[in-house]
Tab-separated table of C-alpha atoms and ligand atoms in Angstrom:
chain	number	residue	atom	x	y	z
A	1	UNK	CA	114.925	-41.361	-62.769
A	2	UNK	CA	113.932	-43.516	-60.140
A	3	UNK	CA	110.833	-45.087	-61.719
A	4	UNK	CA	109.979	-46.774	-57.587
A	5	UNK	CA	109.287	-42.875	-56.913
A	6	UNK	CA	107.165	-41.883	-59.656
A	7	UNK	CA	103.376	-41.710	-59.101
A	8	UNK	CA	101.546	-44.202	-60.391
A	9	UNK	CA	98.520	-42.053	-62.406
A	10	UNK	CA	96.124	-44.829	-62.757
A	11	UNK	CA	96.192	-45.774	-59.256
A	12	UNK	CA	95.930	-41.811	-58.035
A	13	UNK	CA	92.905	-41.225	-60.642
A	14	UNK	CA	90.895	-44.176	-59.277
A	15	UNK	CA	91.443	-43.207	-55.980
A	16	UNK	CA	90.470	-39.447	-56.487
A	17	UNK	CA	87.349	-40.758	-58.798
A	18	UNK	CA	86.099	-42.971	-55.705
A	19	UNK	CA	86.502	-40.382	-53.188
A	20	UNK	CA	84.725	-37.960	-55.386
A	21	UNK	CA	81.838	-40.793	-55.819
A	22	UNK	CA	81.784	-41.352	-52.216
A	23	UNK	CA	81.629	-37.717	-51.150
A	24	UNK	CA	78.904	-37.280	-54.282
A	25	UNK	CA	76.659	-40.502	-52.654
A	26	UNK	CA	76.936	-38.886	-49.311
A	27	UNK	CA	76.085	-35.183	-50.643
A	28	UNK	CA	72.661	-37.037	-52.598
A	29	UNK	CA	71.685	-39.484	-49.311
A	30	UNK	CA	71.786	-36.047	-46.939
A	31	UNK	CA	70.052	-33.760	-49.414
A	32	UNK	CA	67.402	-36.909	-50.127
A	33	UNK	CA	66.739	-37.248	-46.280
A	34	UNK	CA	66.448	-33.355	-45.981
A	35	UNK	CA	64.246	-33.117	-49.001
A	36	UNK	CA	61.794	-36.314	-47.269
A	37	UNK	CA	62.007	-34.106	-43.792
A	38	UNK	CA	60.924	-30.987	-45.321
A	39	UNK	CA	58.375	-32.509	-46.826
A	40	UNK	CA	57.517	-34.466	-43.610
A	41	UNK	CA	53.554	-34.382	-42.608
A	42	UNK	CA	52.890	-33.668	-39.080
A	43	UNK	CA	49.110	-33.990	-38.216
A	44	UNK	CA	48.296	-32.546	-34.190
A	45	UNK	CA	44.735	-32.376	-33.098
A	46	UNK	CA	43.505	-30.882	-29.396
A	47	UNK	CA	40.220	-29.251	-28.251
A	48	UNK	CA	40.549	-25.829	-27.909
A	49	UNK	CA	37.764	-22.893	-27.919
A	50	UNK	CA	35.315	-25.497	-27.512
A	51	UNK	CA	35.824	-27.208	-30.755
A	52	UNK	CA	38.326	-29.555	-32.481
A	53	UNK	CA	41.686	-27.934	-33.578
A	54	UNK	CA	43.356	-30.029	-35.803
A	55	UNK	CA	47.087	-29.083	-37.478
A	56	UNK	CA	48.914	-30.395	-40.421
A	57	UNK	CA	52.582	-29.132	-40.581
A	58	UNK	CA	54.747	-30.181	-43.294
A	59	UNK	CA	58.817	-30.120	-42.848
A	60	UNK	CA	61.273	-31.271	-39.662
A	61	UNK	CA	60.043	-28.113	-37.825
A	62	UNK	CA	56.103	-29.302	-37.983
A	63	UNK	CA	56.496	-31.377	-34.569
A	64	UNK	CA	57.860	-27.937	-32.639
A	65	UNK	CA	55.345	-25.745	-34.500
A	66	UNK	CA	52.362	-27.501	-33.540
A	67	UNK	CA	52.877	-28.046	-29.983
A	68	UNK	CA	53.407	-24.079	-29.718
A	69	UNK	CA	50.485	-22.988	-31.988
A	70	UNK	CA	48.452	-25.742	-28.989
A	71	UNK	CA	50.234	-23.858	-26.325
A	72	UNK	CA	49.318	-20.210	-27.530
A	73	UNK	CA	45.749	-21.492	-28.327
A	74	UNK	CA	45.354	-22.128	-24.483
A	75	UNK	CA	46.564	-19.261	-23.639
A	76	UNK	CA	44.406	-17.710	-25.900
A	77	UNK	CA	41.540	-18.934	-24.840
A	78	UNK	CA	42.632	-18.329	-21.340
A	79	UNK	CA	42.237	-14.739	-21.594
A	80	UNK	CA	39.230	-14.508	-23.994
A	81	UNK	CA	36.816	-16.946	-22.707
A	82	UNK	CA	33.636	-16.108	-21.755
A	83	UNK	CA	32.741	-19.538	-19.450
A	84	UNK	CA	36.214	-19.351	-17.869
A	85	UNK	CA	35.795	-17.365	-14.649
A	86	UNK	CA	39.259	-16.017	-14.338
A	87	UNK	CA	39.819	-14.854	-17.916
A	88	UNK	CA	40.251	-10.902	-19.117
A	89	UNK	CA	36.540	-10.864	-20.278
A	90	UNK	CA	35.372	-12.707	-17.301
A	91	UNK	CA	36.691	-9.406	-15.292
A	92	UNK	CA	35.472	-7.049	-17.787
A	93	UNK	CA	32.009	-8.540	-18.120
A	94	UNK	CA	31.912	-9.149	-13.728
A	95	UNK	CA	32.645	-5.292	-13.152
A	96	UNK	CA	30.155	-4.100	-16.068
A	97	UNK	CA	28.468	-0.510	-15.390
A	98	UNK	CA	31.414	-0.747	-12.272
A	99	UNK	CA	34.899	-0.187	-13.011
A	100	UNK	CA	37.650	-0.450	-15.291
A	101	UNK	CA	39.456	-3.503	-15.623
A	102	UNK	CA	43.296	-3.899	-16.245
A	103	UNK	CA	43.416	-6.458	-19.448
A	104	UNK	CA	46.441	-7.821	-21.469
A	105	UNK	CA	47.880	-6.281	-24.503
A	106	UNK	CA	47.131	-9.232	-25.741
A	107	UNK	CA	43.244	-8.959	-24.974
A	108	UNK	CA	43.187	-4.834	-25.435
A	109	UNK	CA	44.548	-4.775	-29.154
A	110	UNK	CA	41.787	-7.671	-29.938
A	111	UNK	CA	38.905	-5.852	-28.242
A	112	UNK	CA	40.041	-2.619	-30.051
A	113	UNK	CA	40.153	-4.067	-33.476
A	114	UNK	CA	36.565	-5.890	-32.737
A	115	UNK	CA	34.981	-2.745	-31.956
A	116	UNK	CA	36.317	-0.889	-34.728
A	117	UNK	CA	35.239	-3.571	-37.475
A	118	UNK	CA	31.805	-3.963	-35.282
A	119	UNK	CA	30.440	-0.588	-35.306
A	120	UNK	CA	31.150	-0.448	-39.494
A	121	UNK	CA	28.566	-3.647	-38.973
A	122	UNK	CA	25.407	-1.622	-38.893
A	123	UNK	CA	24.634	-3.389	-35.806
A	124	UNK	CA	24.486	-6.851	-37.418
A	125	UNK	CA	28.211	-7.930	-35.762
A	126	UNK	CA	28.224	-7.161	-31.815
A	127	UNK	CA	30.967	-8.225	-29.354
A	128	UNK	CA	28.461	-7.272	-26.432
A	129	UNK	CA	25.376	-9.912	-27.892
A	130	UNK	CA	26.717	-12.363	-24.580
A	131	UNK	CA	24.081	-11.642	-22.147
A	132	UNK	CA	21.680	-13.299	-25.629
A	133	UNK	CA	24.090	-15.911	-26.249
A	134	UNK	CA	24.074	-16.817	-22.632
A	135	UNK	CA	20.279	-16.534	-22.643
A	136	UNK	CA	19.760	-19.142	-25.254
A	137	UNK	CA	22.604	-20.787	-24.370
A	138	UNK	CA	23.333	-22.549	-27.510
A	139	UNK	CA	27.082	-23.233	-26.626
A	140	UNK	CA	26.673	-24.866	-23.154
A	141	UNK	CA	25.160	-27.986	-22.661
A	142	UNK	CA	21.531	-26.803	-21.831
A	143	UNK	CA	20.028	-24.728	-24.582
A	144	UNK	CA	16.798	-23.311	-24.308
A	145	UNK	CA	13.614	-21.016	-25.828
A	146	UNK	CA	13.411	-17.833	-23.835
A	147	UNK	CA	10.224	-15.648	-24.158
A	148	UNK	CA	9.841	-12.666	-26.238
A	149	UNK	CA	9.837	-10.424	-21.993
A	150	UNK	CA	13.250	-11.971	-21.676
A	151	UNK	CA	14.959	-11.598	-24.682
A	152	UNK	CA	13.170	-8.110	-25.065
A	153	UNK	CA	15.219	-7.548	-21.427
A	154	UNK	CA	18.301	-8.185	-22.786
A	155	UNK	CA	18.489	-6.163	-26.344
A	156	UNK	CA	19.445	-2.849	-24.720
A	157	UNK	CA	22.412	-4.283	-23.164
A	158	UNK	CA	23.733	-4.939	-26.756
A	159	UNK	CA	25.814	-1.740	-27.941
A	160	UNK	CA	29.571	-2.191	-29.116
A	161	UNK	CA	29.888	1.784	-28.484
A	162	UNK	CA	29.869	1.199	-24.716
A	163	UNK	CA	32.924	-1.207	-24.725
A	164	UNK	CA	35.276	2.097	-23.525
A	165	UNK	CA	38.649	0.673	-23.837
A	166	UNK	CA	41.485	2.854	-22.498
A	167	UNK	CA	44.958	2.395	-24.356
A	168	UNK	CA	47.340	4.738	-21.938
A	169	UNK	CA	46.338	2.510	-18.773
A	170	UNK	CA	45.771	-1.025	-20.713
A	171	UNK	CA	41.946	-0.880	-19.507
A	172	UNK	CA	38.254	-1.861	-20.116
A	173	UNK	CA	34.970	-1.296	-19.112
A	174	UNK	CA	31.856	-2.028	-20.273
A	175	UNK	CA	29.427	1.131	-19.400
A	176	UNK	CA	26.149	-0.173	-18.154
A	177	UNK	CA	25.664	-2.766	-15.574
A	178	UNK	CA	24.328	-6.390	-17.194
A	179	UNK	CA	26.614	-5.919	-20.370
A	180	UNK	CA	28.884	-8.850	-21.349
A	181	UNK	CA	31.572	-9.726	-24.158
A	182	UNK	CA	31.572	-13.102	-26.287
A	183	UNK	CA	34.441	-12.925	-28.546
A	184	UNK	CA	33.165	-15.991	-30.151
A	185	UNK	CA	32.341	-14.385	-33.578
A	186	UNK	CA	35.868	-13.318	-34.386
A	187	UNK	CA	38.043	-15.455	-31.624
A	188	UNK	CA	38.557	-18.603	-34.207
A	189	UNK	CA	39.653	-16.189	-36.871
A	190	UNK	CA	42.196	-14.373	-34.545
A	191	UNK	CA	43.355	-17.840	-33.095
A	192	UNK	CA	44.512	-18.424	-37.218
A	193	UNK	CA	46.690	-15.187	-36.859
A	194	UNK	CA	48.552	-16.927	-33.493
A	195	UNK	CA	49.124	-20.008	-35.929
A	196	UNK	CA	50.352	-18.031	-38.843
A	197	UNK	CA	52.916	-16.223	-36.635
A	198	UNK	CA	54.376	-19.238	-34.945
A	199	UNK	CA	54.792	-21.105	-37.823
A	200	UNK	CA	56.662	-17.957	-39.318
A	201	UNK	CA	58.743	-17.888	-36.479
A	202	UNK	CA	59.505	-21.845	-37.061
A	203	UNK	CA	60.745	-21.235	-40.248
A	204	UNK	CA	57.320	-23.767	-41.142
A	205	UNK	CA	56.419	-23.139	-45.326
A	206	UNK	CA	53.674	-25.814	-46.011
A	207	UNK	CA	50.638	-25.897	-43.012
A	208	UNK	CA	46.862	-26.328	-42.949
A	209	UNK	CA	44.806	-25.169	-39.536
A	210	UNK	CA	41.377	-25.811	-39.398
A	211	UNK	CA	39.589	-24.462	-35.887
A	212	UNK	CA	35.458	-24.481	-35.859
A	213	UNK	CA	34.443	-23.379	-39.514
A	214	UNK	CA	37.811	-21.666	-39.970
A	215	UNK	CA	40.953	-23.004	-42.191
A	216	UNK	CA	44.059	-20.895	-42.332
A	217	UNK	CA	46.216	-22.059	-45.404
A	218	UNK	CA	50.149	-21.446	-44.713
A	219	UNK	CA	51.758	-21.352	-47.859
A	220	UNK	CA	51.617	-24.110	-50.575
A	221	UNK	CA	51.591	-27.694	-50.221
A	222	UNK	CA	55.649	-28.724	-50.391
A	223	UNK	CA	56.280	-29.087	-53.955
A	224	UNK	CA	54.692	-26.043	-54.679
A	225	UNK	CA	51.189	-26.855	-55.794
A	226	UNK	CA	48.348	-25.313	-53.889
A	227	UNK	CA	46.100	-26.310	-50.724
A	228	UNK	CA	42.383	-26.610	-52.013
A	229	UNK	CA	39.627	-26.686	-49.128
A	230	UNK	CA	36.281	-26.982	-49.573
A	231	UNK	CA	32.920	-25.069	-48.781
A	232	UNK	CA	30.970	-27.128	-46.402
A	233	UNK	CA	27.233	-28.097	-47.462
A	234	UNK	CA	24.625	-26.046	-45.523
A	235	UNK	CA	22.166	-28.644	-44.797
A	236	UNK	CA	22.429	-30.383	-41.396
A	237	UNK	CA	21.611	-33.729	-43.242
A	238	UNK	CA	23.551	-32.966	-46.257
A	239	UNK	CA	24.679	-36.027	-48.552
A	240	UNK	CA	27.977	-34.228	-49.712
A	241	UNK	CA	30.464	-33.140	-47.409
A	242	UNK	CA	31.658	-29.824	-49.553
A	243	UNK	CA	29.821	-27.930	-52.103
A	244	UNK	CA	32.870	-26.553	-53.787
A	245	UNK	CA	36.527	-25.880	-54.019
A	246	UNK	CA	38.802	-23.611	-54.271
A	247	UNK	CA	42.741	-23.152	-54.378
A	248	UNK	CA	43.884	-20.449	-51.390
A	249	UNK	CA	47.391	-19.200	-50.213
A	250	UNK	CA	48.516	-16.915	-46.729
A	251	UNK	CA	44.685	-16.527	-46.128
A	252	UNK	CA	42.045	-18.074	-43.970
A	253	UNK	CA	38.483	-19.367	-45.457
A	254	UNK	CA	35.762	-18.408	-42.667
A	255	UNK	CA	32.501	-19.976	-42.961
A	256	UNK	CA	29.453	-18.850	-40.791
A	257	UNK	CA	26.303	-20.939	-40.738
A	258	UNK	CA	23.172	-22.063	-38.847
A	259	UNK	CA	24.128	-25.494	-39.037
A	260	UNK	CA	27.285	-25.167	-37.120
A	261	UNK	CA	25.822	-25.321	-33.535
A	262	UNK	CA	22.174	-25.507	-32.648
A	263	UNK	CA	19.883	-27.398	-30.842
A	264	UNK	CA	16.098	-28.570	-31.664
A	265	UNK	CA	12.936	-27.545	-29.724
A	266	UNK	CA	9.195	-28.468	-30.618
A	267	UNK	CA	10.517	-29.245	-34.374
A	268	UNK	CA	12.489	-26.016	-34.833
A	269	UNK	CA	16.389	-25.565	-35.331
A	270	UNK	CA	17.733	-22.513	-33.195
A	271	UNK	CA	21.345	-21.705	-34.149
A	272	UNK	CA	24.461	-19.767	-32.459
A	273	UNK	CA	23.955	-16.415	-34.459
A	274	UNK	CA	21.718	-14.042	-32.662
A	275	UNK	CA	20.392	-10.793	-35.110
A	276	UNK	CA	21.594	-8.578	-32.404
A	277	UNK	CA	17.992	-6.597	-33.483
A	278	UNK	CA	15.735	-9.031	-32.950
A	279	UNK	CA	17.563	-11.133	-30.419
A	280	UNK	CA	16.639	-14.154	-31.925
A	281	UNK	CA	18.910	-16.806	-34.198
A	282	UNK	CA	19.381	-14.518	-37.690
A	283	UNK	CA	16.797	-15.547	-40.163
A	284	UNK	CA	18.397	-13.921	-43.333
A	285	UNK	CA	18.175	-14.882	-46.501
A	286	UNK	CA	21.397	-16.786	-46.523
A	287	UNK	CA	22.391	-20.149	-45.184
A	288	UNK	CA	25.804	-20.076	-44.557
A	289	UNK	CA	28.830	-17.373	-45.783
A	290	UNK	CA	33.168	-18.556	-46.589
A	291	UNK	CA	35.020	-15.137	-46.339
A	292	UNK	CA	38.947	-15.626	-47.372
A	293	UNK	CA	41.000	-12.830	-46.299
A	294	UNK	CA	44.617	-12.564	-45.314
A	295	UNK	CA	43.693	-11.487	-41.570
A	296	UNK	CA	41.729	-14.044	-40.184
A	297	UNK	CA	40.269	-12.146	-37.582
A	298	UNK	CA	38.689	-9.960	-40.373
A	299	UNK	CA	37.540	-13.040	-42.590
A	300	UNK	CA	35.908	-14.404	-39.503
A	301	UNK	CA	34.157	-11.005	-38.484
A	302	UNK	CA	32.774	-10.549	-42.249
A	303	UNK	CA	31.570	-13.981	-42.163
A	304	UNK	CA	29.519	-13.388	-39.043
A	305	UNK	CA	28.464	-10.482	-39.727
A	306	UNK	CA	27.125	-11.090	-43.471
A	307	UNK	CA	25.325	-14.129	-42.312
A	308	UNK	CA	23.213	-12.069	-40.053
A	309	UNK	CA	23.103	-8.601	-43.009
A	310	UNK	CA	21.695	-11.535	-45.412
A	311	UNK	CA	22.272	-11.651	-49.621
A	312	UNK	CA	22.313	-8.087	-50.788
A	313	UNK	CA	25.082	-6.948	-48.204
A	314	UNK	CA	26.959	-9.982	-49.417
A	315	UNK	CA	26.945	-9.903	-53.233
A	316	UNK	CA	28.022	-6.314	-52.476
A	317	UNK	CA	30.770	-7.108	-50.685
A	318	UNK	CA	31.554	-9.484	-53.364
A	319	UNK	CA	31.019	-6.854	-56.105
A	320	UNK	CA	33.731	-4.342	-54.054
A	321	UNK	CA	36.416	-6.395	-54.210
A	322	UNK	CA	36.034	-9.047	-51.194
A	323	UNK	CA	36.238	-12.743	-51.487
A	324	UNK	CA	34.634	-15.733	-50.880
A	325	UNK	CA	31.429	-18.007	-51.164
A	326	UNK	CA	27.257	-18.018	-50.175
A	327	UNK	CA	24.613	-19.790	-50.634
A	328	UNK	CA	21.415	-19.024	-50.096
A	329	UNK	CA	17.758	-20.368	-49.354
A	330	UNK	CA	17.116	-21.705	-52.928
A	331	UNK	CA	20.414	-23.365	-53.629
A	332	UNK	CA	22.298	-20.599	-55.667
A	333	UNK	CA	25.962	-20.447	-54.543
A	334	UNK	CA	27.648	-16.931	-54.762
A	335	UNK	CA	30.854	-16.682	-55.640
A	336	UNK	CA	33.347	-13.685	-55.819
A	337	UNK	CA	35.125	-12.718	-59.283
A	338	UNK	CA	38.105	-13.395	-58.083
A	339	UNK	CA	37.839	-17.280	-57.317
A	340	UNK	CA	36.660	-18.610	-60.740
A	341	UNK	CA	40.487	-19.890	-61.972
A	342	UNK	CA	40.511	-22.735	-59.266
A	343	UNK	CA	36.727	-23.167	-58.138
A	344	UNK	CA	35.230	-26.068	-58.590
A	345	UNK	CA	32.110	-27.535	-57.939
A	346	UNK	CA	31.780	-30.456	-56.285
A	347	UNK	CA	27.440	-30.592	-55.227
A	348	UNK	CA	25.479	-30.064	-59.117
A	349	UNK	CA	22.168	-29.680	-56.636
A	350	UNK	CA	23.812	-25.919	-56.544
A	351	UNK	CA	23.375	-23.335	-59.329
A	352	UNK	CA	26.640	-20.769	-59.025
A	353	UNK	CA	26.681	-17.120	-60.061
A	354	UNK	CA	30.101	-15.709	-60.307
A	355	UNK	CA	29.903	-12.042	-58.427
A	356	UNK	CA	31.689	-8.835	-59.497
B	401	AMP	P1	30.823	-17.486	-36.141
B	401	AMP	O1	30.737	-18.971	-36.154
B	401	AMP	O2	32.182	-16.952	-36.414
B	401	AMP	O3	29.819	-16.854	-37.051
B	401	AMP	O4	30.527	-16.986	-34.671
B	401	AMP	C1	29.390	-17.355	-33.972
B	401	AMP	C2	29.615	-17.086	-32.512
B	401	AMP	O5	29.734	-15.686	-32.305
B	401	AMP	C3	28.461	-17.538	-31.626
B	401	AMP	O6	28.662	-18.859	-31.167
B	401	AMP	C4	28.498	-16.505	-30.504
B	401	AMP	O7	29.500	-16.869	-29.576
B	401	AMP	C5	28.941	-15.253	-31.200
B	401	AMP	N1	27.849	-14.471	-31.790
B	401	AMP	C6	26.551	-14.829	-31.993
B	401	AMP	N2	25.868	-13.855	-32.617
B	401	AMP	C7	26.748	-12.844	-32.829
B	401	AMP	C8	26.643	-11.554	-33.414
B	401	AMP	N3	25.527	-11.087	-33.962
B	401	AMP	N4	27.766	-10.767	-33.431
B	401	AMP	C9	28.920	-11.209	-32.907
B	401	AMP	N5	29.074	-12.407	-32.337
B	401	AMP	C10	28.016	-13.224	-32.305
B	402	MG	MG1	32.814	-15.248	-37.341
């Protein structure tokens, strides 16, 4: 046997062991960098839909994800706007009492699931309350006190049931001449349902959006553990920032309240949420209402819509099965059933009552 030939086994196990090693050190440094990437925090904020949209998008695709939820939100807004002359409603609400307009699909689906949800509102929720909201003007930059002549003018031009929206030919008209669209009670919630889908599309698992007194919650924080937002204080000069807390998953939190947007006149505080009955800011007997719901364009609508219907509409929405938070005029904070495993509260100035 020629012993020059034969393999030497110490030599070829230490050679095998180090390549293993190496290939192993590689295998850990690429699956370490992936695991930092996915876990990666991408914060974007932009003004959109007059208010500040700001992102945070977890994981290499966050960057991408962001910059298309910013690009859908101005297109968005594009079409919905009510102070943007060339948008859908601008048309619809220019050739009121007139003729039908040709909208997007985009625009027609939203305007057909508004006015179904509106007219289960008892009135309280209407898409048509902009020739009020452009009487007080609370959203531009010079916000007035009409008289009880003008306002009185305007009520009769509020009715959801003459938004006549024709599917086959992509139209919309509103019947009477005068009427005009504000999607701003249910536009922020919708704009939560563009985010959701993009970051679907980007493959994105961990995101937070919060737009006006909306958050959308994408998923869990990476790691697994889950997002907790809080319930903003009512008060304009509030000395906490949130109430409470509470842990929420696939859903948007949509909070309605006076102190939002409002302006002061002779030592009164008019806010942005006309009681499409009285045409004045809604005086109910709560101060500000979180819906969470899956569809943020519902969440947004209920939230609206119970802030003007007031405390007895919203403990029983509570008590059939929907979620979220109130609070009312004597600090008491309502709070569905269904939150109590993760709520906390943050503000001991409020007394909570769990509902349902
Ligand atoms: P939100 O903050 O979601 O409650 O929406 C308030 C916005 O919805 C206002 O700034 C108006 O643009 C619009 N709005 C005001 N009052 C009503 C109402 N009664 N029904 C529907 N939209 C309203
Ligand atoms: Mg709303």
């Amino acid at each position: 046997m020629n012993l020059k030939n034969k393999p030497n086994i110490n030599k070829l196990s230490i050679s095998i062991f180090i390549i293993i090693s190496t290939i192993c050190v590689i295998l850990v440094y690429f699956a370490t960098q992936s695991a930092r990437a996915s876990n990666e925090e991408h914060v974007q904020s932009a003004f959109a839909m007059s208010t500040i949209v700001t992102q945070n998008v977890y994981g290499n695709k966050g960057e991408d994800a962001a910059s298309r939820v910013e690009a859908e939100l101005a297109y968005f807004e594009q079409l919905i706007s009510l102070y943007d002359e060339n948008s859908d409603i601008s048309k619809i609400n220019e050739n009121a009492g007139n003729t039908a307009v040709e909208v997007s699909s985009l625009t027609l689906a939203l305007l057909a699931q508004t006015k179904e949800l509106s007219l289960k509102s008892g009135g309280a929720f209407a898409a048509t309350i902009a020739p009020l909201t452009l009487l007080w003007g609370v959203n531009g930059d010079a916000p007035t006190v009409p008289t009880d002549t003008e306002i009185e003018a305007l009520l009769p031009l509020v009715d959801d049931e003459k938004i006549i929206i024709n599917e086959t030919n992509s139209t919309v008209m509103l019947e009477m001449q005068g009427q005009a669209i504000d999607l701003g009670g249910i536009a922020k919630g919708y704009a939560c349902n563009i985010a959701r889908d993009v970051y679907n599309t980007h493959g994105v698992e961990s995101a937070l959006l919060s737009i006006g007194g909306n958050v959308y919650v994408h998923g869990t924080k990476p790691g697994g553990d889950l997002f907790r937002i809080g319930f903003k204080n009512p008060y304009v000069n509030a000395q906490t920032q949130a109430i409470a807390s509470v842990e929420i998953k696939d859903a948007v939190f949509s909070v309605s309240g006076g102190y939002e947007r409002y302006f002061e006149a002779d030592g009164e505080l008019y806010h942005h949420i006309i009681n499409p009955t009285t045409g004045y800011p809604s005086n109910s007997d709560v101060l500000s209402v979180g819906i969470i719901h899956e569809d943020g364009t519902v969440a947004d609508f209920y939230s609206t819509t119970l802030f003007v219907q007031g405390l007895d509409a919203t403990i029983n929405y509570f008590m059939a099965g929907g979620s979220g938070m109130a609070t009312d005029l004597n600090n008491n904070l309502y709070v569905s059933k269904d939150l109590e495993h993760s709520f906390e509260l943050i503000d001991n100035n409020f007394n909570v009552i769990f509902i349902g």
